[in-house]
Short mmCIF file of C-alpha atoms and ligand atoms in Angstrom, two decimals:
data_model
loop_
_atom_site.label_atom_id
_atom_site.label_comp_id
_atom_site.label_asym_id
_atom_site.label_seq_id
_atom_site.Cartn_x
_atom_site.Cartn_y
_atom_site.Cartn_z
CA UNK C 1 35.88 -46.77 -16.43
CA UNK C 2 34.90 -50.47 -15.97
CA UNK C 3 32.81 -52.27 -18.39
CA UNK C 4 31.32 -56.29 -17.91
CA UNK C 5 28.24 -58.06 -17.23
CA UNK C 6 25.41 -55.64 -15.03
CA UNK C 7 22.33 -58.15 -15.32
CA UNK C 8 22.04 -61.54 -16.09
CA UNK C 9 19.07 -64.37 -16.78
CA UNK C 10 18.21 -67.19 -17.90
CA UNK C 11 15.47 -69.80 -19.22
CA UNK C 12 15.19 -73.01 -20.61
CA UNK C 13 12.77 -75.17 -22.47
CA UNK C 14 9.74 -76.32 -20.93
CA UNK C 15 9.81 -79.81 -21.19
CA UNK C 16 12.65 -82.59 -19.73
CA UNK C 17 13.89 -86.46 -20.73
CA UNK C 18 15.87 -88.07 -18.18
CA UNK C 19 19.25 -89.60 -19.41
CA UNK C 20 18.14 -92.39 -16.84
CA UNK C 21 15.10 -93.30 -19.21
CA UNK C 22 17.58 -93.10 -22.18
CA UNK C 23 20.17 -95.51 -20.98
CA UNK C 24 17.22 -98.06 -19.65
CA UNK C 25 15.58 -98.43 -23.56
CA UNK C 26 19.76 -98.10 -25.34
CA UNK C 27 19.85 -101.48 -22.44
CA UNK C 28 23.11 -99.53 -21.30
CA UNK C 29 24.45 -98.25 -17.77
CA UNK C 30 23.17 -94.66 -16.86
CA UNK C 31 26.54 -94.29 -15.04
CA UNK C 32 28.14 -93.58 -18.28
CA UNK C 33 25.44 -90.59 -18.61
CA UNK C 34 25.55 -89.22 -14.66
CA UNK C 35 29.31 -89.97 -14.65
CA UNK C 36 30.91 -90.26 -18.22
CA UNK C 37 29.67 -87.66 -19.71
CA UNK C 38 28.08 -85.65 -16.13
CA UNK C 39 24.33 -85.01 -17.39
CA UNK C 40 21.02 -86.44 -15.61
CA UNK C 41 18.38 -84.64 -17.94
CA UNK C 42 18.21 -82.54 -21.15
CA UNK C 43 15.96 -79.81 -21.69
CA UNK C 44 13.68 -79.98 -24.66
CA UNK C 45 11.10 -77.35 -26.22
CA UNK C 46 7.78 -77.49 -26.19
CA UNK C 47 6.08 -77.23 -29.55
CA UNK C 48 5.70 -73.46 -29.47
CA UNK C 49 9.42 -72.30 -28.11
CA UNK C 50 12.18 -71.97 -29.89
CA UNK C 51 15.58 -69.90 -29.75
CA UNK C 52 13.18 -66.63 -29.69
CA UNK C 53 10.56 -67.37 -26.86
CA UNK C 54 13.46 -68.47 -24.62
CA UNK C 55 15.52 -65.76 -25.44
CA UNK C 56 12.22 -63.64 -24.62
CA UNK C 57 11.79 -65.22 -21.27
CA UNK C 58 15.28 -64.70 -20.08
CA UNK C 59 15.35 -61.21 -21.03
CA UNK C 60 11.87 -60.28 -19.28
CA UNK C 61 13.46 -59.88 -16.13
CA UNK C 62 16.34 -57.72 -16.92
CA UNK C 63 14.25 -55.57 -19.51
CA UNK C 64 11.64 -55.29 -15.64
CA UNK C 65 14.39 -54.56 -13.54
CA UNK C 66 16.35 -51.97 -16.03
CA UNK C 67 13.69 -50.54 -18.43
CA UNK C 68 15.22 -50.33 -22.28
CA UNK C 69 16.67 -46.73 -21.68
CA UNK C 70 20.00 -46.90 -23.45
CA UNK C 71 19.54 -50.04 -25.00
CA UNK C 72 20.82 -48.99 -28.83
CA UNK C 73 22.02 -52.56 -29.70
CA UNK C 74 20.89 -55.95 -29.57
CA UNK C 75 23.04 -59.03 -30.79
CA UNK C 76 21.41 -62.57 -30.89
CA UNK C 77 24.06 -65.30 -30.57
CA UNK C 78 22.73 -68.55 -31.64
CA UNK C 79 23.83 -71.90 -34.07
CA UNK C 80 20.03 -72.97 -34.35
CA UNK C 81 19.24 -69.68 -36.14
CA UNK C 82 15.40 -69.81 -37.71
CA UNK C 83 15.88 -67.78 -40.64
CA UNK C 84 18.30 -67.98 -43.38
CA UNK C 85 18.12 -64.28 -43.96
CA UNK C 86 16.45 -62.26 -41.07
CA UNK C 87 17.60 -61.66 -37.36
CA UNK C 88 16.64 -63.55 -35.06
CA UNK C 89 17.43 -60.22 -32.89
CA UNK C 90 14.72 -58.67 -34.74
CA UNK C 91 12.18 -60.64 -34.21
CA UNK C 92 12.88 -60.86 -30.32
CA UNK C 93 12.99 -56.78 -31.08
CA UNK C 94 9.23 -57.02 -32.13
CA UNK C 95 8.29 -59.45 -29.64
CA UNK C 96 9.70 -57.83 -26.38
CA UNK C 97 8.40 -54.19 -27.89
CA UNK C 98 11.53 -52.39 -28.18
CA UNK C 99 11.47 -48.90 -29.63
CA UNK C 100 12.71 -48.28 -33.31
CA UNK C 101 15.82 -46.63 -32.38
CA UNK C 102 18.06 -49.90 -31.85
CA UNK C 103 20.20 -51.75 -33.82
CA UNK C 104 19.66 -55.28 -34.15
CA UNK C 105 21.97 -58.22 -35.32
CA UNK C 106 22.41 -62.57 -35.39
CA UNK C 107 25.68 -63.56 -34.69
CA UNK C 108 27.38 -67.12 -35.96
CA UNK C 109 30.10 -69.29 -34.95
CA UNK C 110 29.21 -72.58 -33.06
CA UNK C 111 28.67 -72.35 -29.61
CA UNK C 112 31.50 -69.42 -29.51
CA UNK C 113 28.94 -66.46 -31.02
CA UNK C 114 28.22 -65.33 -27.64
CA UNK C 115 31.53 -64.28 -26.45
CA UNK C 116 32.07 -62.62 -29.53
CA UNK C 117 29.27 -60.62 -29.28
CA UNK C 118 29.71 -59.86 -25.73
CA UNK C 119 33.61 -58.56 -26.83
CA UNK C 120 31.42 -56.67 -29.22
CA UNK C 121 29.18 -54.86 -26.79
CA UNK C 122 32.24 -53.89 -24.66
CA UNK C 123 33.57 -51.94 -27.25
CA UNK C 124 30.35 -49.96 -28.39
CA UNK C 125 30.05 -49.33 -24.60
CA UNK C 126 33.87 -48.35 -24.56
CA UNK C 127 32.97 -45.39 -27.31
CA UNK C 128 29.68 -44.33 -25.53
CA UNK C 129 29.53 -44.94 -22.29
CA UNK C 130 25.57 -44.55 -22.17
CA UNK C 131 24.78 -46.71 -24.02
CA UNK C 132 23.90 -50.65 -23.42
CA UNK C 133 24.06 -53.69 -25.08
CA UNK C 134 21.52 -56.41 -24.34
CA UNK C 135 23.14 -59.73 -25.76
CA UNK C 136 21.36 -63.02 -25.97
CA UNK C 137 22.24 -66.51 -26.10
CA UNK C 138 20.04 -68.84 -27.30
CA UNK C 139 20.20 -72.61 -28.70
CA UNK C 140 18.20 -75.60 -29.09
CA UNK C 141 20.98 -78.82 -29.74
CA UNK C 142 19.63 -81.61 -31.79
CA UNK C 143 21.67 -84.78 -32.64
CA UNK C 144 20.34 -87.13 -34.53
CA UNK C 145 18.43 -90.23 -32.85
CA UNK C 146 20.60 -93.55 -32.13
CA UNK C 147 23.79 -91.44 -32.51
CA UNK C 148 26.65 -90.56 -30.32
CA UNK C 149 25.27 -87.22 -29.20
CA UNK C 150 22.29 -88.01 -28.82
CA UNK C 151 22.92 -87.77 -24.79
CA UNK C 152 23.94 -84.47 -25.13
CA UNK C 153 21.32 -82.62 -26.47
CA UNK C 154 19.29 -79.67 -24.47
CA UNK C 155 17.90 -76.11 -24.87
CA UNK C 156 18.15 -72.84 -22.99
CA UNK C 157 18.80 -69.03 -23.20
CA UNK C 158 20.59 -66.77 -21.29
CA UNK C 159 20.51 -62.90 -21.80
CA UNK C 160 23.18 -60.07 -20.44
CA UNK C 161 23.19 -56.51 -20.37
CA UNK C 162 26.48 -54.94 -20.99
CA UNK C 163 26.91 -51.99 -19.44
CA UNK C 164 29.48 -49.06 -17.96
CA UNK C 165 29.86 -49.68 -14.22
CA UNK C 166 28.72 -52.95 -14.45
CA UNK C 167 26.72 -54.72 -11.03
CA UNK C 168 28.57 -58.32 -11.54
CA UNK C 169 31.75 -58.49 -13.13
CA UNK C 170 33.76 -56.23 -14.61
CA UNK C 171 35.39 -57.80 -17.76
CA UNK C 172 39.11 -57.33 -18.16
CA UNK C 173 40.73 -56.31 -21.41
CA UNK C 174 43.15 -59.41 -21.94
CA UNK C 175 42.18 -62.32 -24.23
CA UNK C 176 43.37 -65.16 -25.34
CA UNK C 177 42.41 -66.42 -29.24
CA UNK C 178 42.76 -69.37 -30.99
CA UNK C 179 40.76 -70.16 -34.44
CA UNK C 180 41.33 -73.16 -36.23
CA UNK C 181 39.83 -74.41 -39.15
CA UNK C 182 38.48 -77.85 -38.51
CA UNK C 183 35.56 -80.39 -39.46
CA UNK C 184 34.63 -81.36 -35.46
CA UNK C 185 31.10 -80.39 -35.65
CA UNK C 186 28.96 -78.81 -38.01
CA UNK C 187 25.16 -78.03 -39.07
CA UNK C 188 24.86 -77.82 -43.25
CA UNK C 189 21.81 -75.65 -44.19
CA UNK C 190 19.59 -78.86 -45.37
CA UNK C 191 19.87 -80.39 -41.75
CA UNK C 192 17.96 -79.63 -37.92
CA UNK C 193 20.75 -82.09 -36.70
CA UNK C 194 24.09 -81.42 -36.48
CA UNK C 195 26.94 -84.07 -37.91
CA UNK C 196 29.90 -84.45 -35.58
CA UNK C 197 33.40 -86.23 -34.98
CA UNK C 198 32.73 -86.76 -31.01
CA UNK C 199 36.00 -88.00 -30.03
CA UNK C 200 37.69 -85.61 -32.69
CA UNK C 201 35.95 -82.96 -31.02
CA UNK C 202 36.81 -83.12 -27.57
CA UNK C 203 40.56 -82.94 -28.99
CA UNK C 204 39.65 -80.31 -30.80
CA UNK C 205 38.40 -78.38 -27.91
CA UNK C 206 41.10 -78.82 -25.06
CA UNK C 207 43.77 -78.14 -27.97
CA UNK C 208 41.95 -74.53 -28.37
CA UNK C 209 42.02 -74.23 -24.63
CA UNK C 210 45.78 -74.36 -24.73
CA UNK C 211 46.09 -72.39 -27.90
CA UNK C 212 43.73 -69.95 -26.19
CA UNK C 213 45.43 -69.53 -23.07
CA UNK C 214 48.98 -69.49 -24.06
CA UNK C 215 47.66 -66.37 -25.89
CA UNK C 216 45.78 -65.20 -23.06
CA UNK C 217 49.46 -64.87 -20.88
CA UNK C 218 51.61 -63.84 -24.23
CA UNK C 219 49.13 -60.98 -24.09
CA UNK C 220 49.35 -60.24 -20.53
CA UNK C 221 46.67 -62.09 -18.70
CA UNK C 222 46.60 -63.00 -14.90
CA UNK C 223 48.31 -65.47 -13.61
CA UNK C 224 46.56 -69.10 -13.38
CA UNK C 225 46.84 -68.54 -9.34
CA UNK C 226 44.72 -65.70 -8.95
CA UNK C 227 41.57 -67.74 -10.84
CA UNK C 228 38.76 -68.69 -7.87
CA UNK C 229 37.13 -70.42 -10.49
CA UNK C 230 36.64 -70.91 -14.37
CA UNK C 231 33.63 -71.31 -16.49
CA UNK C 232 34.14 -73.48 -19.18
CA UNK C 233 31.79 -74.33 -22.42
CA UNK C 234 29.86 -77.33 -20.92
CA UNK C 235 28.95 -79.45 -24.10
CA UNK C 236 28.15 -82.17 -21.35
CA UNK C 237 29.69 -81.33 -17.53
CA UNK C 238 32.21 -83.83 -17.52
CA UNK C 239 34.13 -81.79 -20.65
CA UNK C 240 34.77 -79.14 -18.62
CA UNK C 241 36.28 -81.53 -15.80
CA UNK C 242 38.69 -82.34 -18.69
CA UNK C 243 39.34 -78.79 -19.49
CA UNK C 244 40.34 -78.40 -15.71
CA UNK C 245 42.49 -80.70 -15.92
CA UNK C 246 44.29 -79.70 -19.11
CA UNK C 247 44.49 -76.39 -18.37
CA UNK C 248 46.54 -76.93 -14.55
CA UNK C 249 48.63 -79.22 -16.39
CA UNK C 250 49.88 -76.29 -19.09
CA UNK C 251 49.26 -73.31 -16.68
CA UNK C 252 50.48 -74.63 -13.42
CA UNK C 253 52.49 -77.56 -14.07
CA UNK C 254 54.17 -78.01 -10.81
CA UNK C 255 50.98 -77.77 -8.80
CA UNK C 256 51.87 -74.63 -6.55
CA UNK C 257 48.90 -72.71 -8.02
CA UNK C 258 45.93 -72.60 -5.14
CA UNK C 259 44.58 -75.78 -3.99
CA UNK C 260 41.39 -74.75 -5.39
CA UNK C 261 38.91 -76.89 -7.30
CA UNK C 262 37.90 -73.84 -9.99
CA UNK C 263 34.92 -75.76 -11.52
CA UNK C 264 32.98 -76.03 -8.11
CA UNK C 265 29.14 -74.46 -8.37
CA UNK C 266 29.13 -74.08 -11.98
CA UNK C 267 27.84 -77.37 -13.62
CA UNK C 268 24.75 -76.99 -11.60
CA UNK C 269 22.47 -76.12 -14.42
CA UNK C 270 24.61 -77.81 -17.28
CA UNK C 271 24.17 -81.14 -16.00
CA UNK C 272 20.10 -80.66 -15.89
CA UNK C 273 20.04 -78.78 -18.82
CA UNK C 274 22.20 -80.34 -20.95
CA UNK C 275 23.96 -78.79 -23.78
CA UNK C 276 22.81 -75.69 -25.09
CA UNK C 277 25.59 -74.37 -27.49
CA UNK C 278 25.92 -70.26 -26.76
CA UNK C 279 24.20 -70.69 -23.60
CA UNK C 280 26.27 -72.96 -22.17
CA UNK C 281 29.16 -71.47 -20.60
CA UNK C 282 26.91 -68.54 -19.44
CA UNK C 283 25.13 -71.13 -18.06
CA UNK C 284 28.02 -72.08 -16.30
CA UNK C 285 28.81 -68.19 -15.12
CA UNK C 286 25.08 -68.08 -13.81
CA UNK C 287 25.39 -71.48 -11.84
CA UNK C 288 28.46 -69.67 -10.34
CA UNK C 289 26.59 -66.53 -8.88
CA UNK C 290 23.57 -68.17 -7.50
CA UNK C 291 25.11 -71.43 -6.31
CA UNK C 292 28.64 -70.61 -5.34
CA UNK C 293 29.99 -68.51 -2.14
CA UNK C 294 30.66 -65.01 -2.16
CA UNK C 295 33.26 -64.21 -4.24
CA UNK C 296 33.41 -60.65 -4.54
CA UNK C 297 36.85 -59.23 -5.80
CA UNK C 298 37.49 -62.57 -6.93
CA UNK C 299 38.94 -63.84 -10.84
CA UNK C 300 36.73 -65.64 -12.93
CA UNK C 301 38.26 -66.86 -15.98
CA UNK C 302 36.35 -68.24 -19.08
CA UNK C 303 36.67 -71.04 -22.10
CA UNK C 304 34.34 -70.18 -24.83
CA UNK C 305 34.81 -72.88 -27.22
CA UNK C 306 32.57 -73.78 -31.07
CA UNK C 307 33.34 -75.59 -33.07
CA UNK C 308 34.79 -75.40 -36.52
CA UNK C 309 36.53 -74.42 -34.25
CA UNK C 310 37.11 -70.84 -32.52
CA UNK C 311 38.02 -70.68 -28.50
CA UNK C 312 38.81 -67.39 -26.29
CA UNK C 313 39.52 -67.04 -22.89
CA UNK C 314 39.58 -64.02 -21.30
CA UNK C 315 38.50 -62.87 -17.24
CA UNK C 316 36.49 -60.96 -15.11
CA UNK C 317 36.36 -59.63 -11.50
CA UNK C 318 33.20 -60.19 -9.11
CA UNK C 319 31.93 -56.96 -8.08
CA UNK C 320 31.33 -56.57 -4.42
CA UNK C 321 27.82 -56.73 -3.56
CA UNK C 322 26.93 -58.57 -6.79
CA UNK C 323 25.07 -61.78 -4.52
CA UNK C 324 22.37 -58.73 -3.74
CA UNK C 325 21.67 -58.52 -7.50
CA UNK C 326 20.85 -61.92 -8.61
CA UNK C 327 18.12 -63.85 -8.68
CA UNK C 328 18.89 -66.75 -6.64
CA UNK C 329 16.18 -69.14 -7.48
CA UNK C 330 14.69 -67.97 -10.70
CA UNK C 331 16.16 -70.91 -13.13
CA UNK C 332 15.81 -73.26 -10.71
CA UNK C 333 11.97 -72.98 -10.55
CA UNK C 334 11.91 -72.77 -13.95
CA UNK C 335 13.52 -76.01 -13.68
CA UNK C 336 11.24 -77.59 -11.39
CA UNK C 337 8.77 -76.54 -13.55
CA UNK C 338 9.38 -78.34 -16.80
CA UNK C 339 7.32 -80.86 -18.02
CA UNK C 340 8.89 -84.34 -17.53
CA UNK C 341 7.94 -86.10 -20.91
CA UNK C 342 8.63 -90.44 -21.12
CA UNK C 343 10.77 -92.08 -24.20
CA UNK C 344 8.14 -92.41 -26.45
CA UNK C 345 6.84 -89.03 -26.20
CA UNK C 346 10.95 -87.51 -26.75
CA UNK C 347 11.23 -89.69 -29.63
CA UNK C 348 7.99 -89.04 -31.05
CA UNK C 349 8.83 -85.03 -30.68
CA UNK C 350 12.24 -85.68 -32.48
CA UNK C 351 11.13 -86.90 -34.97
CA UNK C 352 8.26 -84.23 -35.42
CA UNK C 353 10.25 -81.78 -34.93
CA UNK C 354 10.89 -80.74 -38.62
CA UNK C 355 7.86 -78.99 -39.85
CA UNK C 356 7.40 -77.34 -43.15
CA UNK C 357 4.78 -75.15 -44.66
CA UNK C 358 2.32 -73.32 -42.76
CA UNK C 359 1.10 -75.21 -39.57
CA UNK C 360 -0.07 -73.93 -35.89
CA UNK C 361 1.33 -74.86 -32.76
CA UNK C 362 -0.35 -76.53 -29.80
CA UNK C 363 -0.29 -74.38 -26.20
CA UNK C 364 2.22 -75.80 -24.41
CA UNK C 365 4.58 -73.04 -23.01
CA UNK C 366 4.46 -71.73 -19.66
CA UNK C 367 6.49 -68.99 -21.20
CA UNK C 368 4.67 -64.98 -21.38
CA UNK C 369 5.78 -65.36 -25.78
CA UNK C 370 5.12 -68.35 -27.49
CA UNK C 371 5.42 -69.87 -31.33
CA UNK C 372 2.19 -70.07 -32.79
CA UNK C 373 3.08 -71.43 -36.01
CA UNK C 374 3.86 -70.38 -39.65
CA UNK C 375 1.73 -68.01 -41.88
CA UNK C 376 2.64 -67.70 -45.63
CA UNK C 377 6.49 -68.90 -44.81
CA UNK C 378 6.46 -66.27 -41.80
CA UNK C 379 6.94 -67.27 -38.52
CA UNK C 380 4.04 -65.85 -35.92
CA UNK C 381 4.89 -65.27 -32.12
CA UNK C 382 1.78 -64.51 -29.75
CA UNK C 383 1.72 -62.58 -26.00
CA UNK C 384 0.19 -64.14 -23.58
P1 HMG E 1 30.59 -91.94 -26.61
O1 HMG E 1 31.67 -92.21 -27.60
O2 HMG E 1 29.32 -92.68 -26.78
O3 HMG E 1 31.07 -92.18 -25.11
O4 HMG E 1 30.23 -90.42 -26.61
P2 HMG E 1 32.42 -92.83 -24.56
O5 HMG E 1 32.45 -94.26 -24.87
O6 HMG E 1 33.61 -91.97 -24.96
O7 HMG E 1 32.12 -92.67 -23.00
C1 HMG E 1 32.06 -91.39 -22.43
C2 HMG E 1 32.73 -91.47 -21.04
O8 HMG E 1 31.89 -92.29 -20.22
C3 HMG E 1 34.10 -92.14 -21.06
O9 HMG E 1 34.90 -91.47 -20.11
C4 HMG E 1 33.80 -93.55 -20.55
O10 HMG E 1 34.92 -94.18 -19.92
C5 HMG E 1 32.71 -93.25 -19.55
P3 HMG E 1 36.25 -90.68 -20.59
O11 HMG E 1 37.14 -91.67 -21.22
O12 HMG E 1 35.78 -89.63 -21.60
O13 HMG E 1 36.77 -90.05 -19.34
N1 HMG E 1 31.85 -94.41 -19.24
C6 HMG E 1 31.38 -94.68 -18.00
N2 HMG E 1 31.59 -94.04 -16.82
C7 HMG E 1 30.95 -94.56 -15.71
N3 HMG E 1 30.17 -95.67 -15.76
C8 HMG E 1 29.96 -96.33 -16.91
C9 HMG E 1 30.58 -95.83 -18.10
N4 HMG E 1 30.57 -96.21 -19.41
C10 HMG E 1 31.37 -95.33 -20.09
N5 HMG E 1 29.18 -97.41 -16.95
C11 HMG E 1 30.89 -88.13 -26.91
C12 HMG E 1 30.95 -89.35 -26.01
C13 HMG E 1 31.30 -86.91 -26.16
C14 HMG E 1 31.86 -88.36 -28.09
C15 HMG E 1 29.43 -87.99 -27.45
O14 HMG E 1 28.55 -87.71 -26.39
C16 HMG E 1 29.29 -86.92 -28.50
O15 HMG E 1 29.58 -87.14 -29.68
N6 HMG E 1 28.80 -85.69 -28.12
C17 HMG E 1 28.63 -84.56 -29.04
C18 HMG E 1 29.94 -83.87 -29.31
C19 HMG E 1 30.46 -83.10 -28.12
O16 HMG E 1 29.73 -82.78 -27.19
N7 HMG E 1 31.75 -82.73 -28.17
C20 HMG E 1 32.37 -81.95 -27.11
C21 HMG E 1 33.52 -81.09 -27.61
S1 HMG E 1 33.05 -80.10 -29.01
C22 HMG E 1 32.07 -78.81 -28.32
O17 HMG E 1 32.07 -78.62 -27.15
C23 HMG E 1 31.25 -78.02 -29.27
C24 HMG E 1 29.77 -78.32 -29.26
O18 HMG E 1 29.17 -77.82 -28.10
C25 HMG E 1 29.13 -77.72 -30.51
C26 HMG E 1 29.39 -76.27 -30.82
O19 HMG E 1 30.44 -75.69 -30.66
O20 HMG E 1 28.48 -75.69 -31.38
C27 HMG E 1 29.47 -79.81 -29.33
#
């Protein structure tokens, strides 16, 4: 039996800031935006999405295609959580109409939560084979204003459906773990903005990588050769160029492995997204499928990395025929689609971003769900 990813989609928010316009009013050089750090644009919400309407919009299409037949769990990975004690899984539960009979959970850890929960879903699949596990990934990264990650802020979703058999890639049963207990980024419970050590952090991450993957081959994992590519966490595009480059120097340091560049095709979406925490290296995975060649039968190996910090890597096999089964141009539309808003208008939005009490929410989304506010401390979602 063979167990991975069978669907996958994605969405984003519906509005986007150019790092171009950024750099102009910081009076700095955009190059060290489009080629120190790898982002052009970030993705910001509209007044009425957040982590659930995006996570609503990228599951529409798989929840169309597959219908919610076996669909007995659903695990909502996400750092910008919007409740301190309920779900954010069941709220998306109400709001996409799923039937009673379902199990439905928020996951934490950074911008790790969604590999975790996907490791989770393979092993309720592994005990009952009919059943499937939709998990979702969905952030919306906030730095403060004037501070170092400011440039690296952005918001999407991606959903998968975990399933027996799967149509994309089955996932393989080695993994490599590494958890450390470190102050590199964090969100306390007062704050919408996270605090972070940005040079710390990037240490932080490509020491988990190595941590991650010695584990990976001390427990048996393929050899660095047989990668085509690897998706990476993409906090901004030019980390994972780092990560590349860390990883051939510990896995393949006389240089014999494949002349292969294993990042091509999958910053695509990253760099014009920006970051977007659990999303992100899903993201990347996505990018792969509907921008890269055919791969089928080909390794893909992954670096989930959050901070605080926990990484894993672990792999997957393309499953022949899987180009048939995506949906080539669906993000990128979505893309095209967003709202360009000027530096004013971003800065004005950041700063009115934190709401309290009960309020409603201009129309703004382009999405079928949207926010409409708060009611008596409860949040209210409408269907178009
Ligand atoms: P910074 O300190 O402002 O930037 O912020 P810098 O001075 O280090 O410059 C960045 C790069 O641009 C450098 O290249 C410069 O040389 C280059 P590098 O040395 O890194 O190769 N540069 C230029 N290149 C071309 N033309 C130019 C030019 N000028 C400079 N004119 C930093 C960088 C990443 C620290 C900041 O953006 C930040 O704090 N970001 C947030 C933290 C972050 O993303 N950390 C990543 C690792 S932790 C992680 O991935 C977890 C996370 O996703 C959260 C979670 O898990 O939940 C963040």
């Amino acid at each position: 039996m063979t167990i991975g990813i069978h669907d996958i989609s994605a969405a984003t928010g519906g509005l986007v800031f150019t790092l171009a316009d950024l750099a102009e009013h910081e009076g700095i050089d955009v190059g060290k935006y489009h080629r120190g750090i790898g982002q052009t644009e970030m993705s910001l919400t509209s007044e009425d999405e957040d982590i659930v309407t995006m996570a609503a919009r990228a599951a529409a299409p798989i929840l169309e295609r597959h219908g919610s037949t076996g669909i007995r769990t659903v695990v909502f990975a996400t750092e910008s959580g919007i409740d301190q004690s309920k779900a954010a899984a069941v709220t998306l539960h109400g709001v996409l109409g799923l039937p009673p009979e379902v199990r439905a959970v928020e996951v934490k850890e950074a911008c790790y939560s969604a590999t975790a929960a996907i490791q989770f879903a393979l092993g309720i699949v592994a005990r009952r084979p009919s059943e499937r596990v939709l998990v979702i990934a969905s952030d919306v990264a906030r730095y403060e204003l004037n501070s170092s990650g400011e440039a690296t802020q952005g918001s999407g979703a991606v959903a998968l459906l975990i399933a027996e058999d799967p149509a994309l890639l089955e996932i393989e049963p080695e993994s490599g773990l590494w958890t450390g207990d470190v102050w590199d980024f964090w969100r306390p419970n007062d704050r919408s903005t996270a605090l972070v050590d940005g040079r710390y952090s990037v240490q932080v991450y490509l020491d988990a990588l190595e941590g991650a993957w010695n584990d990976y081959q001390a427990q048996g994992g393929a050899e660095f050769s047989s990668f085509a590519r690897v998706c990476y966490h993409q906090p901004f595009t030019r980390m994972a160029v780092k990560a590349q480059q860390r990883l051939a120097r510990i896995a393949d340091p006389d240089g014999e492995a494949r002349d292969i560049d294993r990042l091509a095709d999958t910053v695509e979406y990253n760099t014009r997204i920006g970051n977007s925490y659990t999303a992100s290296i899903y993201l990347a995975f996505l990018s792969l499928l509907d921008n890269g060649p055919d791969l089928s039968g080909e390794r893909v190996g992954f670096f989930s990395y959050g901070s605080g910090a926990v990484g894993e890597f672990f792999s997957g096999v393309l499953v022949p025929g899987y180009k048939d089964r995506v949906r080539v141009d669906a993000l990128e539309r979505m893309l095209a689609s967003r709202r360009p808003v000027a530096y004013d208008e971003y800065r004005h939005r950041h700063i009115a971003y934190d709401r309290v009490g009960d309020f409603e929410t201009a129309d703004e989304t382009q999405g079928a769900v949207r926010f409409a506010g708060v009611s008596e401390h409860k949040r209210q979602y409408e269907r178009r």
